Short mmCIF file of C-alpha atoms in Angstrom, two decimals:
data_model
loop_
_atom_site.label_atom_id
_atom_site.label_comp_id
_atom_site.label_asym_id
_atom_site.label_seq_id
_atom_site.Cartn_x
_atom_site.Cartn_y
_atom_site.Cartn_z
CA MET N 1 6.11 -5.05 -0.19
CA ILE N 2 3.14 -7.13 -0.22
CA LYS N 3 0.34 -7.08 -2.96
CA ILE N 4 -3.28 -5.68 -1.83
CA GLN N 5 -5.54 -8.62 -2.87
CA LEU N 6 -8.90 -7.44 -4.19
CA ASP N 7 -11.15 -9.98 -6.30
CA GLU N 8 -12.85 -7.99 -9.04
CA ASP N 9 -16.05 -8.17 -6.68
CA THR N 10 -14.72 -6.53 -3.88
CA LYS N 11 -12.76 -3.78 -6.05
CA GLN N 12 -16.44 -3.24 -8.22
CA ASP N 13 -18.07 -2.83 -4.51
CA ILE N 14 -15.28 -0.37 -3.73
CA MET N 15 -15.42 1.81 -6.73
CA ASP N 16 -19.29 1.65 -6.01
CA VAL N 17 -19.17 2.84 -2.29
CA HIS N 18 -16.75 5.87 -3.46
CA TRP N 19 -18.73 6.83 -5.99
CA LYS N 20 -21.54 7.38 -4.39
CA ASP N 21 -19.71 9.32 -1.83
CA MET N 22 -17.97 11.45 -4.43
CA SER N 23 -21.48 11.84 -6.38
CA HIS N 24 -24.01 12.66 -3.24
CA LYS N 25 -21.68 14.34 -0.07
CA GLN N 26 -21.59 18.05 -0.15
CA THR N 27 -18.14 18.31 0.22
CA GLY N 28 -17.95 15.17 -2.56
CA LEU N 29 -15.93 16.02 -5.36
CA TYR N 30 -19.05 16.00 -8.27
CA LYS N 31 -20.93 18.22 -5.66
CA SER N 32 -18.46 20.65 -5.12
CA LEU N 33 -17.64 21.04 -8.67
CA GLN N 34 -20.87 22.02 -8.81
CA ASN N 35 -21.01 24.89 -6.45
CA SER N 36 -20.27 28.39 -7.96
CA SER N 37 -17.61 29.22 -5.67
CA CYS N 38 -15.45 26.05 -7.26
CA LYS N 39 -15.83 27.65 -10.71
CA THR N 40 -14.82 30.80 -9.23
CA VAL N 41 -11.43 29.33 -7.98
CA LEU N 42 -11.11 27.55 -11.14
CA LYS N 43 -11.24 30.51 -13.18
CA SER N 44 -8.78 32.96 -10.73
CA ARG N 45 -5.93 31.40 -12.46
CA SER N 46 -4.14 30.53 -15.75
CA CYS N 47 -2.62 27.40 -14.65
CA TYR N 48 -6.39 25.66 -13.58
CA GLU N 49 -7.52 26.52 -17.05
CA VAL N 50 -6.71 22.88 -17.79
CA LEU N 51 -8.65 21.61 -14.95
CA TYR N 52 -11.53 23.84 -15.54
CA ASN N 53 -12.14 22.38 -19.52
CA TYR N 54 -11.83 18.97 -18.07
CA PHE N 55 -14.54 19.30 -15.39
CA TYR N 56 -17.06 21.22 -17.16
CA ASP N 57 -18.93 21.68 -20.83
CA LEU N 58 -19.05 24.53 -23.08
CA SER N 59 -22.12 25.63 -21.24
CA GLY N 60 -20.66 25.35 -17.81
CA ASN N 61 -21.98 22.14 -16.82
CA VAL N 62 -19.89 19.78 -14.81
CA ILE N 63 -19.30 16.50 -16.99
CA GLU N 64 -20.17 13.70 -14.71
CA LYS N 65 -18.40 10.83 -16.71
CA ASN N 66 -15.23 12.77 -16.22
CA VAL N 67 -15.71 12.85 -12.88
CA LYS N 68 -16.34 9.58 -12.19
CA LYS N 69 -13.49 8.35 -14.27
CA LEU N 70 -11.22 10.70 -12.21
CA VAL N 71 -12.13 9.37 -8.65
CA LEU N 72 -12.16 5.56 -10.02
CA ALA N 73 -8.90 5.67 -12.30
CA ASN N 74 -6.49 2.94 -12.08
CA LYS N 75 -2.63 3.47 -12.14
CA SER N 76 -2.04 3.86 -15.97
CA GLN N 77 -5.14 5.94 -16.19
CA MET N 78 -3.75 8.49 -13.45
CA GLU N 79 -0.53 8.60 -14.83
CA GLU N 80 -2.59 9.53 -17.81
CA TYR N 81 -3.51 12.36 -15.76
CA ILE N 82 -0.52 13.23 -14.63
CA VAL N 83 0.45 13.98 -18.06
CA LYS N 84 -2.40 15.82 -18.81
CA LEU N 85 -3.13 17.73 -16.03
CA GLY N 86 0.22 18.58 -14.92
CA LYS N 87 1.78 19.35 -11.63
CA PHE N 88 1.18 22.36 -9.21
CA ASN N 89 2.84 24.06 -6.49
CA LYS N 90 2.17 24.26 -2.90
CA THR N 91 -0.38 27.45 -2.88
CA GLU N 92 -1.99 26.15 -5.91
CA SER N 93 -2.45 22.50 -4.37
CA ASP N 94 -3.87 23.79 -0.96
CA GLU N 95 -6.55 26.03 -2.87
CA LEU N 96 -7.68 23.15 -5.04
CA GLN N 97 -7.78 20.55 -1.91
CA LYS N 98 -9.63 23.35 0.09
CA TYR N 99 -12.23 24.12 -2.37
CA LEU N 100 -12.65 21.07 -4.75
CA PHE N 101 -10.40 18.01 -4.16
CA ARG N 102 -11.26 18.00 -0.36
CA TYR N 103 -9.63 14.65 1.37
CA GLU N 104 -9.89 16.29 4.86
CA LYS N 105 -13.37 15.97 4.37
CA TYR N 106 -13.73 12.73 2.88
CA ALA N 107 -11.04 11.03 5.22
CA ARG N 108 -13.90 11.58 8.18
CA ARG N 109 -16.48 10.33 6.39
CA GLN N 110 -18.24 6.58 7.13
CA SER N 111 -17.22 5.78 3.65
CA ALA N 112 -13.66 5.96 3.72
CA TYR N 113 -14.11 3.53 7.13
CA ASN N 114 -16.60 1.04 5.23
CA ILE N 115 -14.11 1.21 2.02
CA LEU N 116 -10.79 0.12 4.18
CA LYS N 117 -13.03 -2.39 6.03
CA LYS N 118 -13.98 -4.21 2.44
CA MET N 119 -10.28 -4.12 1.77
CA LYS N 120 -9.15 -6.16 4.34
CA VAL N 121 -5.46 -4.48 4.75
CA ASN N 122 -4.46 -6.19 8.07
CA VAL N 123 -0.63 -5.42 7.69
CA CYS N 124 0.93 -2.10 5.96
CA PRO N 125 1.92 -3.70 2.35
CA TYR N 126 4.48 -0.82 2.21
CA CYS N 127 6.46 -2.64 5.03
CA ASN N 128 4.97 -5.82 6.16
CA ARG N 129 6.06 -4.83 9.75
CA GLN N 130 2.73 -2.90 11.49
CA TYR N 131 -0.90 -4.04 11.89
CA THR N 132 -3.06 -1.76 10.41
CA PHE N 133 -6.73 -3.12 11.68
CA THR N 134 -9.89 -1.06 11.00
CA LEU N 135 -11.75 -1.30 13.86
CA GLU N 136 -15.71 -1.06 14.29
CA ASN N 137 -17.64 2.31 14.96
CA ASN N 138 -14.74 4.66 13.35
CA SER N 139 -12.67 3.90 16.40
CA MET N 140 -9.47 3.20 14.54
CA ARG N 141 -8.15 2.72 11.18
CA PRO N 142 -5.15 3.04 9.25
CA GLN N 143 -3.84 5.59 7.62
CA PHE N 144 -4.33 6.78 3.99
CA ASP N 145 -1.25 7.32 1.69
CA HIS N 146 -1.46 9.19 -1.24
CA PHE N 147 0.73 7.42 -3.83
CA TYR N 148 0.97 10.06 -6.04
CA PRO N 149 1.06 13.34 -3.45
CA LYS N 150 -1.52 14.95 -3.03
CA SER N 151 0.73 18.34 -2.77
CA LEU N 152 2.01 18.22 -6.29
CA TYR N 153 -0.69 16.17 -7.87
CA PRO N 154 -4.27 17.45 -5.78
CA TYR N 155 -6.72 16.37 -8.52
CA LEU N 156 -5.63 12.68 -7.52
CA ALA N 157 -6.37 13.72 -3.65
CA VAL N 158 -9.67 11.62 -3.62
CA SER N 159 -9.01 9.19 -6.24
CA ILE N 160 -9.49 6.00 -4.45
CA PHE N 161 -6.64 3.65 -6.05
CA ASN N 162 -4.16 6.12 -5.14
CA LEU N 163 -5.02 5.74 -1.33
CA ILE N 164 -3.18 3.13 0.02
CA PRO N 165 -4.00 1.64 3.42
CA SER N 166 -0.46 2.08 5.52
CA CYS N 167 1.04 2.37 8.91
CA SER N 168 1.87 6.00 10.04
CA ILE N 169 5.76 5.21 9.90
CA CYS N 170 5.50 4.32 6.05
CA ASN N 171 3.49 7.19 5.12
CA GLN N 172 5.69 9.78 7.09
CA ALA N 173 8.65 8.35 5.43
CA LYS N 174 7.22 8.54 2.26
CA SER N 175 6.10 12.08 2.77
CA SER N 176 5.48 13.64 -0.70
CA ILE N 177 8.40 11.84 -3.11
CA ASP N 178 7.11 12.15 -6.62
CA THR N 179 6.27 8.50 -7.47
CA TYR N 180 5.76 9.72 -10.76
CA LYS N 181 9.32 10.66 -11.33
CA GLU N 182 10.88 8.31 -8.90
CA PRO N 183 8.59 5.42 -8.80
CA ILE N 184 8.31 2.44 -6.30
CA LEU N 185 6.18 -0.73 -5.49
CA TYR N 186 2.25 0.58 -6.36
CA PRO N 187 1.00 -2.31 -3.47
CA TYR N 188 -2.70 -2.66 -5.81
CA GLU N 189 -0.22 -4.27 -8.86
CA ASP N 190 3.06 -4.70 -7.41
CA GLU N 191 5.20 -6.73 -4.57
CA PHE N 192 8.34 -8.03 -3.89
CA GLY N 193 7.94 -11.45 -4.86
CA ASP N 194 10.72 -13.46 -5.39
CA THR N 195 12.45 -10.53 -6.95
CA ALA N 196 13.93 -9.56 -3.63
CA LYS N 197 14.77 -11.76 -0.78
CA PHE N 198 15.56 -11.09 2.93
CA ALA N 199 19.06 -12.70 3.86
CA VAL N 200 20.92 -13.17 7.20
CA ASP N 201 24.49 -11.88 6.31
CA THR N 202 26.98 -13.48 8.72
CA LYS N 203 29.83 -16.20 9.15
CA ASP N 204 29.10 -16.41 13.01
CA ILE N 205 28.01 -19.46 13.67
CA LYS N 206 26.10 -18.85 16.48
CA SER N 207 24.01 -16.19 14.34
CA PHE N 208 22.93 -18.97 12.23
CA LEU N 209 21.52 -21.19 15.19
CA GLY N 210 19.59 -18.03 16.49
CA ILE N 211 21.70 -17.33 19.90
CA GLY N 212 23.56 -14.34 18.74
CA GLU N 213 22.85 -11.05 17.03
CA ASN N 214 25.93 -10.84 15.05
CA PHE N 215 24.93 -10.38 11.78
CA GLU N 216 22.95 -7.97 9.62
CA LEU N 217 19.89 -8.24 7.43
CA ARG N 218 20.06 -7.94 4.15
CA ILE N 219 17.62 -7.27 0.90
CA ASN N 220 18.67 -9.50 -1.91
CA TYR N 221 18.22 -8.94 -5.34
CA SER N 222 17.70 -11.33 -8.30
CA GLU N 223 20.51 -11.61 -10.54
CA MET N 224 17.96 -10.66 -13.53
CA TYR N 225 17.61 -6.91 -13.60
CA SER N 226 14.35 -5.49 -13.82
CA SER N 227 12.05 -2.69 -13.59
CA THR N 228 10.59 -4.02 -10.34
CA GLN N 229 13.96 -4.44 -8.97
CA GLU N 230 14.50 -0.64 -9.61
CA LYS N 231 11.45 -0.16 -7.95
CA ILE N 232 12.18 -2.04 -4.80
CA LYS N 233 15.61 -0.65 -4.30
CA LYS N 234 14.04 2.75 -4.25
CA GLN N 235 11.21 1.82 -1.96
CA ASN N 236 13.82 0.51 0.69
CA ASN N 237 15.93 3.70 0.22
CA VAL N 238 12.78 5.69 1.12
CA LEU N 239 11.12 4.03 3.50
CA HIS N 240 14.80 2.61 5.16
CA LEU N 241 13.10 -1.09 4.90
CA GLU N 242 16.53 -2.73 5.62
CA LYS N 243 17.30 -0.49 8.51
CA MET N 244 13.71 -0.87 10.03
CA TYR N 245 14.24 -4.54 9.33
CA ASN N 246 17.54 -4.87 11.66
CA MET N 247 15.83 -3.67 14.40
CA HIS N 248 14.25 -7.01 14.13
CA LYS N 249 17.31 -9.21 14.87
CA ASP N 250 15.74 -11.25 18.10
CA TYR N 251 12.88 -12.32 15.73
CA VAL N 252 15.17 -13.46 13.12
CA CYS N 253 17.25 -15.05 15.76
CA ASP N 254 13.62 -16.99 16.97
CA ILE N 255 13.08 -18.18 13.32
CA THR N 256 16.53 -19.72 13.18
CA LEU N 257 16.51 -21.43 16.43
CA ASN N 258 12.87 -22.77 15.95
CA GLN N 259 14.39 -24.06 12.57
CA TYR N 260 17.52 -25.61 14.06
CA ILE N 261 14.87 -27.40 17.05
CA ASN N 262 12.51 -28.43 14.81
CA SER N 263 14.20 -30.16 11.61
CA ASP N 264 12.41 -31.74 8.98
CA ASP N 265 12.21 -35.28 10.26
CA ARG N 266 10.34 -33.26 13.33
CA ILE N 267 7.74 -31.69 10.86
CA ASN N 268 7.52 -34.61 9.04
CA GLU N 269 6.55 -36.36 12.34
CA ILE N 270 3.71 -33.73 13.54
CA LEU N 271 2.68 -33.67 10.03
CA LEU N 272 1.68 -37.53 10.32
CA LYS N 273 0.46 -37.76 13.96
CA PHE N 274 -1.87 -34.54 13.05
CA PRO N 275 -3.56 -35.16 9.87
CA ASP N 276 -6.62 -33.52 10.58
CA LEU N 277 -4.64 -30.64 11.37
CA PHE N 278 -2.20 -29.90 9.30
CA ASP N 279 -2.22 -30.58 4.98
CA SER N 280 1.18 -29.59 4.55
CA LYS N 281 4.32 -28.85 6.01
CA GLU N 282 4.10 -25.04 5.31
CA ASP N 283 1.06 -25.38 7.45
CA VAL N 284 2.81 -26.82 10.25
CA LEU N 285 5.69 -24.08 9.49
CA SER N 286 3.18 -21.72 10.13
CA VAL N 287 2.05 -22.60 13.01
CA LEU N 288 5.84 -23.51 14.85
CA HIS N 289 6.55 -19.65 13.69
CA MET N 290 2.95 -18.05 14.56
CA ASN N 291 3.44 -16.70 11.11
CA ASP N 292 2.16 -17.79 7.95
CA ILE N 293 4.57 -18.40 5.26
CA ARG N 294 2.13 -19.12 2.38
CA LYS N 295 2.61 -16.12 -0.31
CA ASP N 296 -1.36 -15.52 -0.55
CA ASN N 297 -1.16 -14.86 3.45
CA TRP N 298 1.65 -12.75 3.11
CA GLY N 299 -0.49 -9.68 4.21
CA LYS N 300 -2.62 -11.39 6.80
CA ARG N 301 0.32 -10.83 9.24
CA PRO N 302 3.36 -8.81 9.95
CA LEU N 303 7.13 -9.95 9.08
CA SER N 304 5.39 -13.11 7.04
CA LYS N 305 7.60 -12.14 3.93
CA LEU N 306 10.68 -12.27 6.48
CA THR N 307 9.96 -15.52 8.23
CA HIS N 308 9.43 -16.98 4.72
CA ASP N 309 12.40 -15.87 2.79
CA ILE N 310 14.65 -16.88 5.99
CA LEU N 311 13.17 -20.06 6.56
CA LYS N 312 13.57 -20.85 2.68
CA LYS N 313 17.46 -19.48 3.03
CA THR N 314 18.19 -21.56 5.94
CA LYS N 315 16.70 -24.57 5.12
#
């Protein structure tokens, strides 16, 4: 729903931290591959041959550049790996994650927390409904969803840009859906934007004034078809977004009532009276609605996309 905003410097910093972890920690992928037991596992099944050939040269030495490319892969590169390395069943996947792609070990390490702090993903990018703060001293952090599920593609289990900071509700709802076959929005690149907007569906005037809940929240799509639109529809179905957002009718009522009370004239009055506090009408609206409706800041507070859409629609 909301794109994760990472500038190039931050992205590079994250990649540096992740590769240092993967290449130096004993349970990191590079170190694991140097363990003889990993070679034994990869030679134990014919279906692992493609992995063995990717990670080792003819002399049996680990090909470092191949390991690095995998754990730092972007979306298009991960899809290339899926085509090249294929899909594994549960037994195979569990074994590979036990000996090689040891996500459970990684998730408990300091570097995972450090990367989350650098990302600053404070609201779930899948739903924009829940805070996902990372606290100091490793006391609490968001869950990592595997965009391409590790149960099907275990070799992407510790690829940093396959890990999406998310709330527990979305992580559980998304589960192991095969997003390669049934794509949804990829938060490092995609977002709802203007392709899909929240709207109030009602003919009840009281609901328009925020004093009744005789309405339904809908996700409306732009008339022009696009692949993004199809991904959004799939994400809506998988994560039950419309159903979940209809649990926030009281919040929508507050928005519409607030907007009715604070007319354009009232907003202009505030803007003129406090020129040192506000630079634009959007600044005033953000304070009045206790949310940030500016698109670049949708990822800072829950329900910001909803707030923006309802305000624009009922204006």
